[in-house]
Amino acid sequence: MVTDGRDYTRSLQVLVFITLLPLTVLPLTVNGQEGNLPVVAIIIDDMGNHRSLGEKFIELPYPLTLSFLPYRMHTKAQARQAHDAGKEVMLHTPMESSKGTPLGKGALHSSMSRPDLIASLRKQIRSLPFISGMNNHMGSGLTQNSEVMGWLMSELRQHPLYFVDSRTIASSVAAEVSRQNRIPTLERDVFLDHVISEEAIDSQFRRLLGIARQKGYAIAIGHPHAATLNYLTKTLPLLGEKGIALATISRLVNFNPQIITYPDQAPALAGKN
């Protein structure tokens, strides 16, 4: 049975309340500032490949969203560790790249039949416990294909999950099709570590904060690199001083439900500080 978007949002909010109770609640007041603070959410992609670095990201004492590739060596064990540590767990579904990049087990391709693609996605969702949502790994090819995205979203909407379009290509239609299926949908604003250096990561992080201040929230995607880990370890403790709140994707949706819109609704932005 297909449920409309309002029911999905309610289900997601209940799921957030139940699963994230152990996390520290985002402050309503930071350094004397009250009201709607700008919020950033940070997704760490490609989890499950790297044991040591993956564990260090899990150990960070901040509300990060960790997105796990299916069927990788450390995925199941680290997804459970992440959940136990109060992190949010996502499915990082491999999708066809326009460059033909090898994607490993679980990759979704435009050459697949609709039943095969849906069966593959369903198996991935069932294989990874504790997930709250999904985003795409690669996908510059598949996310431009509105028909195949329609197949994918027809399955995703059967689950109380959100979707984040990683936007690996500007012409992606993934978010649009997701919204048409009334799935809670958000889009990546910034890649933190497309260039792996502290200077480049710092520049992207500052850009992230600027976007958050402008529209009320912003979403970054990083990866399990040592440079990213070191930068976040030094920088995240300072967000409160900057009047910025840090949230998982689910908490971002829960605190700002007006940012989730569907084709029959006028767009709305989170409140600006």
mmCIF file with all atom_site columns, N, CA and C in Angstrom, residues 200-247:
data_model
loop_
_atom_site.group_PDB
_atom_site.id
_atom_site.type_symbol
_atom_site.label_atom_id
_atom_site.label_alt_id
_atom_site.label_comp_id
_atom_site.label_asym_id
_atom_site.label_entity_id
_atom_site.label_seq_id
_atom_site.pdbx_PDB_ins_code
_atom_site.Cartn_x
_atom_site.Cartn_y
_atom_site.Cartn_z
_atom_site.occupancy
_atom_site.B_iso_or_equiv
_atom_site.pdbx_formal_charge
_atom_site.auth_seq_id
_atom_site.auth_comp_id
_atom_site.auth_asym_id
_atom_site.auth_atom_id
_atom_site.pdbx_PDB_model_num
ATOM 1   N N  . ALA A 1 200 ? 41.538 23.123 1.243  1.00 0.00 ? 200 ALA A N  1
ATOM 2   C CA . ALA A 1 200 ? 40.354 22.963 0.398  1.00 0.00 ? 200 ALA A CA 1
ATOM 3   C C  . ALA A 1 200 ? 39.128 22.598 1.231  1.00 0.00 ? 200 ALA A C  1
ATOM 4   N N  . ILE A 1 201 ? 39.310 21.714 2.212  1.00 0.00 ? 201 ILE A N  1
ATOM 5   C CA . ILE A 1 201 ? 38.196 21.326 3.078  1.00 0.00 ? 201 ILE A CA 1
ATOM 6   C C  . ILE A 1 201 ? 37.699 22.530 3.871  1.00 0.00 ? 201 ILE A C  1
ATOM 7   N N  . ASP A 1 202 ? 38.622 23.347 4.361  1.00 0.00 ? 202 ASP A N  1
ATOM 8   C CA . ASP A 1 202 ? 38.237 24.542 5.108  1.00 0.00 ? 202 ASP A CA 1
ATOM 9   C C  . ASP A 1 202 ? 37.427 25.494 4.231  1.00 0.00 ? 202 ASP A C  1
ATOM 10  N N  . SER A 1 203 ? 37.846 25.655 2.983  1.00 0.00 ? 203 SER A N  1
ATOM 11  C CA . SER A 1 203 ? 37.116 26.530 2.067  1.00 0.00 ? 203 SER A CA 1
ATOM 12  C C  . SER A 1 203 ? 35.693 26.023 1.847  1.00 0.00 ? 203 SER A C  1
ATOM 13  N N  . GLN A 1 204 ? 35.551 24.715 1.673  1.00 0.00 ? 204 GLN A N  1
ATOM 14  C CA . GLN A 1 204 ? 34.225 24.142 1.462  1.00 0.00 ? 204 GLN A CA 1
ATOM 15  C C  . GLN A 1 204 ? 33.370 24.210 2.726  1.00 0.00 ? 204 GLN A C  1
ATOM 16  N N  . PHE A 1 205 ? 34.002 24.045 3.877  1.00 0.00 ? 205 PHE A N  1
ATOM 17  C CA . PHE A 1 205 ? 33.254 24.125 5.134  1.00 0.00 ? 205 PHE A CA 1
ATOM 18  C C  . PHE A 1 205 ? 32.732 25.544 5.354  1.00 0.00 ? 205 PHE A C  1
ATOM 19  N N  . ARG A 1 206 ? 33.552 26.537 5.046  1.00 0.00 ? 206 ARG A N  1
ATOM 20  C CA . ARG A 1 206 ? 33.099 27.923 5.160  1.00 0.00 ? 206 ARG A CA 1
ATOM 21  C C  . ARG A 1 206 ? 31.937 28.193 4.193  1.00 0.00 ? 206 ARG A C  1
ATOM 22  N N  . ARG A 1 207 ? 32.031 27.603 3.019  1.00 0.00 ? 207 ARG A N  1
ATOM 23  C CA . ARG A 1 207 ? 30.930 27.731 2.054  1.00 0.00 ? 207 ARG A CA 1
ATOM 24  C C  . ARG A 1 207 ? 29.661 27.093 2.615  1.00 0.00 ? 207 ARG A C  1
ATOM 25  N N  . LEU A 1 208 ? 29.800 25.943 3.260  1.00 0.00 ? 208 LEU A N  1
ATOM 26  C CA . LEU A 1 208 ? 28.664 25.267 3.890  1.00 0.00 ? 208 LEU A CA 1
ATOM 27  C C  . LEU A 1 208 ? 27.979 26.171 4.906  1.00 0.00 ? 208 LEU A C  1
ATOM 28  N N  . LEU A 1 209 ? 28.770 26.799 5.767  1.00 0.00 ? 209 LEU A N  1
ATOM 29  C CA . LEU A 1 209 ? 28.200 27.677 6.792  1.00 0.00 ? 209 LEU A CA 1
ATOM 30  C C  . LEU A 1 209 ? 27.503 28.874 6.158  1.00 0.00 ? 209 LEU A C  1
ATOM 31  N N  . GLY A 1 210 ? 28.079 29.394 5.082  1.00 0.00 ? 210 GLY A N  1
ATOM 32  C CA . GLY A 1 210 ? 27.454 30.521 4.392  1.00 0.00 ? 210 GLY A CA 1
ATOM 33  C C  . GLY A 1 210 ? 26.093 30.157 3.819  1.00 0.00 ? 210 GLY A C  1
ATOM 34  N N  . ILE A 1 211 ? 25.994 28.972 3.229  1.00 0.00 ? 211 ILE A N  1
ATOM 35  C CA . ILE A 1 211 ? 24.708 28.520 2.682  1.00 0.00 ? 211 ILE A CA 1
ATOM 36  C C  . ILE A 1 211 ? 23.694 28.342 3.803  1.00 0.00 ? 211 ILE A C  1
ATOM 37  N N  . ALA A 1 212 ? 24.145 27.758 4.927  1.00 0.00 ? 212 ALA A N  1
ATOM 38  C CA . ALA A 1 212 ? 23.244 27.548 6.064  1.00 0.00 ? 212 ALA A CA 1
ATOM 39  C C  . ALA A 1 212 ? 22.706 28.872 6.592  1.00 0.00 ? 212 ALA A C  1
ATOM 40  N N  . ARG A 1 213 ? 23.568 29.871 6.671  1.00 0.00 ? 213 ARG A N  1
ATOM 41  C CA . ARG A 1 213 ? 23.118 31.180 7.163  1.00 0.00 ? 213 ARG A CA 1
ATOM 42  C C  . ARG A 1 213 ? 22.139 31.827 6.188  1.00 0.00 ? 213 ARG A C  1
ATOM 43  N N  . GLN A 1 214 ? 22.329 31.538 4.906  1.00 0.00 ? 214 GLN A N  1
ATOM 44  C CA . GLN A 1 214 ? 21.476 32.153 3.888  1.00 0.00 ? 214 GLN A CA 1
ATOM 45  C C  . GLN A 1 214 ? 20.090 31.520 3.840  1.00 0.00 ? 214 GLN A C  1
ATOM 46  N N  . LYS A 1 215 ? 20.015 30.192 3.853  1.00 0.00 ? 215 LYS A N  1
ATOM 47  C CA . LYS A 1 215 ? 18.708 29.544 3.673  1.00 0.00 ? 215 LYS A CA 1
ATOM 48  C C  . LYS A 1 215 ? 18.205 28.799 4.906  1.00 0.00 ? 215 LYS A C  1
ATOM 49  N N  . GLY A 1 216 ? 18.985 28.834 5.997  1.00 0.00 ? 216 GLY A N  1
ATOM 50  C CA . GLY A 1 216 ? 18.533 28.226 7.241  1.00 0.00 ? 216 GLY A CA 1
ATOM 51  C C  . GLY A 1 216 ? 19.115 26.865 7.522  1.00 0.00 ? 216 GLY A C  1
ATOM 52  N N  . TYR A 1 217 ? 19.603 26.184 6.495  1.00 0.00 ? 217 TYR A N  1
ATOM 53  C CA . TYR A 1 217 ? 20.218 24.867 6.671  1.00 0.00 ? 217 TYR A CA 1
ATOM 54  C C  . TYR A 1 217 ? 21.092 24.568 5.461  1.00 0.00 ? 217 TYR A C  1
ATOM 55  N N  . ALA A 1 218 ? 21.991 23.604 5.610  1.00 0.00 ? 218 ALA A N  1
ATOM 56  C CA . ALA A 1 218 ? 22.818 23.164 4.492  1.00 0.00 ? 218 ALA A CA 1
ATOM 57  C C  . ALA A 1 218 ? 23.313 21.757 4.778  1.00 0.00 ? 218 ALA A C  1
ATOM 58  N N  . ILE A 1 219 ? 23.543 21.002 3.702  1.00 0.00 ? 219 ILE A N  1
ATOM 59  C CA . ILE A 1 219 ? 23.966 19.608 3.808  1.00 0.00 ? 219 ILE A CA 1
ATOM 60  C C  . ILE A 1 219 ? 25.296 19.436 3.102  1.00 0.00 ? 219 ILE A C  1
ATOM 61  N N  . ALA A 1 220 ? 26.253 18.837 3.818  1.00 0.00 ? 220 ALA A N  1
ATOM 62  C CA . ALA A 1 220 ? 27.569 18.545 3.251  1.00 0.00 ? 220 ALA A CA 1
ATOM 63  C C  . ALA A 1 220 ? 27.767 17.044 3.168  1.00 0.00 ? 220 ALA A C  1
ATOM 64  N N  . ILE A 1 221 ? 28.543 16.625 2.182  1.00 0.00 ? 221 ILE A N  1
ATOM 65  C CA . ILE A 1 221 ? 28.974 15.232 2.077  1.00 0.00 ? 221 ILE A CA 1
ATOM 66  C C  . ILE A 1 221 ? 30.492 15.196 2.130  1.00 0.00 ? 221 ILE A C  1
ATOM 67  N N  . GLY A 1 222 ? 31.004 14.375 3.039  1.00 0.00 ? 222 GLY A N  1
ATOM 68  C CA . GLY A 1 222 ? 32.435 14.115 3.129  1.00 0.00 ? 222 GLY A CA 1
ATOM 69  C C  . GLY A 1 222 ? 32.690 12.627 2.999  1.00 0.00 ? 222 GLY A C  1
ATOM 70  N N  . HIS A 1 223 ? 33.943 12.257 3.132  1.00 0.00 ? 223 HIS A N  1
ATOM 71  C CA . HIS A 1 223 ? 34.344 10.862 2.946  1.00 0.00 ? 223 HIS A CA 1
ATOM 72  C C  . HIS A 1 223 ? 35.344 10.461 4.023  1.00 0.00 ? 223 HIS A C  1
ATOM 73  N N  . PRO A 1 224 ? 35.524 9.158  4.246  1.00 0.00 ? 224 PRO A N  1
ATOM 74  C CA . PRO A 1 224 ? 36.423 8.712  5.316  1.00 0.00 ? 224 PRO A CA 1
ATOM 75  C C  . PRO A 1 224 ? 37.900 8.862  4.956  1.00 0.00 ? 224 PRO A C  1
ATOM 76  N N  . HIS A 1 225 ? 38.319 10.116 4.848  1.00 0.00 ? 225 HIS A N  1
ATOM 77  C CA . HIS A 1 225 ? 39.728 10.452 4.634  1.00 0.00 ? 225 HIS A CA 1
ATOM 78  C C  . HIS A 1 225 ? 40.316 10.969 5.942  1.00 0.00 ? 225 HIS A C  1
ATOM 79  N N  . ALA A 1 226 ? 41.589 10.748 6.137  1.00 0.00 ? 226 ALA A N  1
ATOM 80  C CA . ALA A 1 226 ? 42.252 11.236 7.351  1.00 0.00 ? 226 ALA A CA 1
ATOM 81  C C  . ALA A 1 226 ? 42.165 12.756 7.444  1.00 0.00 ? 226 ALA A C  1
ATOM 82  N N  . ALA A 1 227 ? 42.321 13.445 6.312  1.00 0.00 ? 227 ALA A N  1
ATOM 83  C CA . ALA A 1 227 ? 42.265 14.914 6.325  1.00 0.00 ? 227 ALA A CA 1
ATOM 84  C C  . ALA A 1 227 ? 40.885 15.406 6.754  1.00 0.00 ? 227 ALA A C  1
ATOM 85  N N  . THR A 1 228 ? 39.847 14.730 6.298  1.00 0.00 ? 228 THR A N  1
ATOM 86  C CA . THR A 1 228 ? 38.480 15.108 6.677  1.00 0.00 ? 228 THR A CA 1
ATOM 87  C C  . THR A 1 228 ? 38.249 14.857 8.156  1.00 0.00 ? 228 THR A C  1
ATOM 88  N N  . LEU A 1 229 ? 38.702 13.709 8.638  1.00 0.00 ? 229 LEU A N  1
ATOM 89  C CA . LEU A 1 229 ? 38.568 13.379 10.058 1.00 0.00 ? 229 LEU A CA 1
ATOM 90  C C  . LEU A 1 229 ? 39.272 14.415 10.922 1.00 0.00 ? 229 LEU A C  1
ATOM 91  N N  . ASN A 1 230 ? 40.500 14.751 10.574 1.00 0.00 ? 230 ASN A N  1
ATOM 92  C CA . ASN A 1 230 ? 41.268 15.719 11.366 1.00 0.00 ? 230 ASN A CA 1
ATOM 93  C C  . ASN A 1 230 ? 40.599 17.086 11.366 1.00 0.00 ? 230 ASN A C  1
ATOM 94  N N  . TYR A 1 231 ? 40.088 17.492 10.201 1.00 0.00 ? 231 TYR A N  1
ATOM 95  C CA . TYR A 1 231 ? 39.453 18.808 10.116 1.00 0.00 ? 231 TYR A CA 1
ATOM 96  C C  . TYR A 1 231 ? 38.186 18.857 10.960 1.00 0.00 ? 231 TYR A C  1
ATOM 97  N N  . LEU A 1 232 ? 37.345 17.846 10.845 1.00 0.00 ? 232 LEU A N  1
ATOM 98  C CA . LEU A 1 232 ? 36.096 17.843 11.611 1.00 0.00 ? 232 LEU A CA 1
ATOM 99  C C  . LEU A 1 232 ? 36.363 17.744 13.108 1.00 0.00 ? 232 LEU A C  1
ATOM 100 N N  . THR A 1 233 ? 37.384 16.997 13.484 1.00 0.00 ? 233 THR A N  1
ATOM 101 C CA . THR A 1 233 ? 37.739 16.877 14.902 1.00 0.00 ? 233 THR A CA 1
ATOM 102 C C  . THR A 1 233 ? 38.073 18.242 15.493 1.00 0.00 ? 233 THR A C  1
ATOM 103 N N  . LYS A 1 234 ? 38.754 19.074 14.721 1.00 0.00 ? 234 LYS A N  1
ATOM 104 C CA . LYS A 1 234 ? 39.142 20.406 15.200 1.00 0.00 ? 234 LYS A CA 1
ATOM 105 C C  . LYS A 1 234 ? 38.013 21.427 15.092 1.00 0.00 ? 234 LYS A C  1
ATOM 106 N N  . THR A 1 235 ? 37.168 21.283 14.091 1.00 0.00 ? 235 THR A N  1
ATOM 107 C CA . THR A 1 235 ? 36.219 22.338 13.741 1.00 0.00 ? 235 THR A CA 1
ATOM 108 C C  . THR A 1 235 ? 34.839 22.179 14.368 1.00 0.00 ? 235 THR A C  1
ATOM 109 N N  . LEU A 1 236 ? 34.345 20.962 14.472 1.00 0.00 ? 236 LEU A N  1
ATOM 110 C CA . LEU A 1 236 ? 32.982 20.774 14.974 1.00 0.00 ? 236 LEU A CA 1
ATOM 111 C C  . LEU A 1 236 ? 32.769 21.309 16.385 1.00 0.00 ? 236 LEU A C  1
ATOM 112 N N  . PRO A 1 237 ? 33.758 21.223 17.293 1.00 0.00 ? 237 PRO A N  1
ATOM 113 C CA . PRO A 1 237 ? 33.531 21.794 18.630 1.00 0.00 ? 237 PRO A CA 1
ATOM 114 C C  . PRO A 1 237 ? 33.314 23.305 18.627 1.00 0.00 ? 237 PRO A C  1
ATOM 115 N N  . LEU A 1 238 ? 33.660 23.972 17.528 1.00 0.00 ? 238 LEU A N  1
ATOM 116 C CA . LEU A 1 238 ? 33.574 25.433 17.468 1.00 0.00 ? 238 LEU A CA 1
ATOM 117 C C  . LEU A 1 238 ? 32.272 25.932 16.848 1.00 0.00 ? 238 LEU A C  1
ATOM 118 N N  . LEU A 1 239 ? 31.419 25.015 16.384 1.00 0.00 ? 239 LEU A N  1
ATOM 119 C CA . LEU A 1 239 ? 30.202 25.451 15.694 1.00 0.00 ? 239 LEU A CA 1
ATOM 120 C C  . LEU A 1 239 ? 29.296 26.279 16.591 1.00 0.00 ? 239 LEU A C  1
ATOM 121 N N  . GLY A 1 240 ? 29.187 25.897 17.868 1.00 0.00 ? 240 GLY A N  1
ATOM 122 C CA . GLY A 1 240 ? 28.331 26.647 18.781 1.00 0.00 ? 240 GLY A CA 1
ATOM 123 C C  . GLY A 1 240 ? 28.743 28.099 18.890 1.00 0.00 ? 240 GLY A C  1
ATOM 124 N N  . GLU A 1 241 ? 30.057 28.352 18.903 1.00 0.00 ? 241 GLU A N  1
ATOM 125 C CA . GLU A 1 241 ? 30.551 29.723 18.978 1.00 0.00 ? 241 GLU A CA 1
ATOM 126 C C  . GLU A 1 241 ? 30.152 30.532 17.748 1.00 0.00 ? 241 GLU A C  1
ATOM 127 N N  . LYS A 1 242 ? 29.939 29.824 16.627 1.00 0.00 ? 242 LYS A N  1
ATOM 128 C CA . LYS A 1 242 ? 29.565 30.499 15.386 1.00 0.00 ? 242 LYS A CA 1
ATOM 129 C C  . LYS A 1 242 ? 28.046 30.629 15.245 1.00 0.00 ? 242 LYS A C  1
ATOM 130 N N  . GLY A 1 243 ? 27.299 30.138 16.255 1.00 0.00 ? 243 GLY A N  1
ATOM 131 C CA . GLY A 1 243 ? 25.847 30.210 16.186 1.00 0.00 ? 243 GLY A CA 1
ATOM 132 C C  . GLY A 1 243 ? 25.247 29.257 15.178 1.00 0.00 ? 243 GLY A C  1
ATOM 133 N N  . ILE A 1 244 ? 25.902 28.105 14.992 1.00 0.00 ? 244 ILE A N  1
ATOM 134 C CA . ILE A 1 244 ? 25.452 27.097 14.038 1.00 0.00 ? 244 ILE A CA 1
ATOM 135 C C  . ILE A 1 244 ? 25.137 25.811 14.795 1.00 0.00 ? 244 ILE A C  1
ATOM 136 N N  . ALA A 1 245 ? 24.009 25.181 14.485 1.00 0.00 ? 245 ALA A N  1
ATOM 137 C CA . ALA A 1 245 ? 23.656 23.890 15.071 1.00 0.00 ? 245 ALA A CA 1
ATOM 138 C C  . ALA A 1 245 ? 24.039 22.770 14.111 1.00 0.00 ? 245 ALA A C  1
ATOM 139 N N  . LEU A 1 246 ? 24.398 21.619 14.674 1.00 0.00 ? 246 LEU A N  1
ATOM 140 C CA . LEU A 1 246 ? 24.752 20.433 13.892 1.00 0.00 ? 246 LEU A CA 1
ATOM 141 C C  . LEU A 1 246 ? 23.690 19.374 14.114 1.00 0.00 ? 246 LEU A C  1
ATOM 142 N N  . ALA A 1 247 ? 23.222 18.746 13.044 1.00 0.00 ? 247 ALA A N  1
ATOM 143 C CA . ALA A 1 247 ? 22.140 17.766 13.159 1.00 0.00 ? 247 ALA A CA 1
ATOM 144 C C  . ALA A 1 247 ? 22.356 16.611 12.201 1.00 0.00 ? 247 ALA A C  1
#
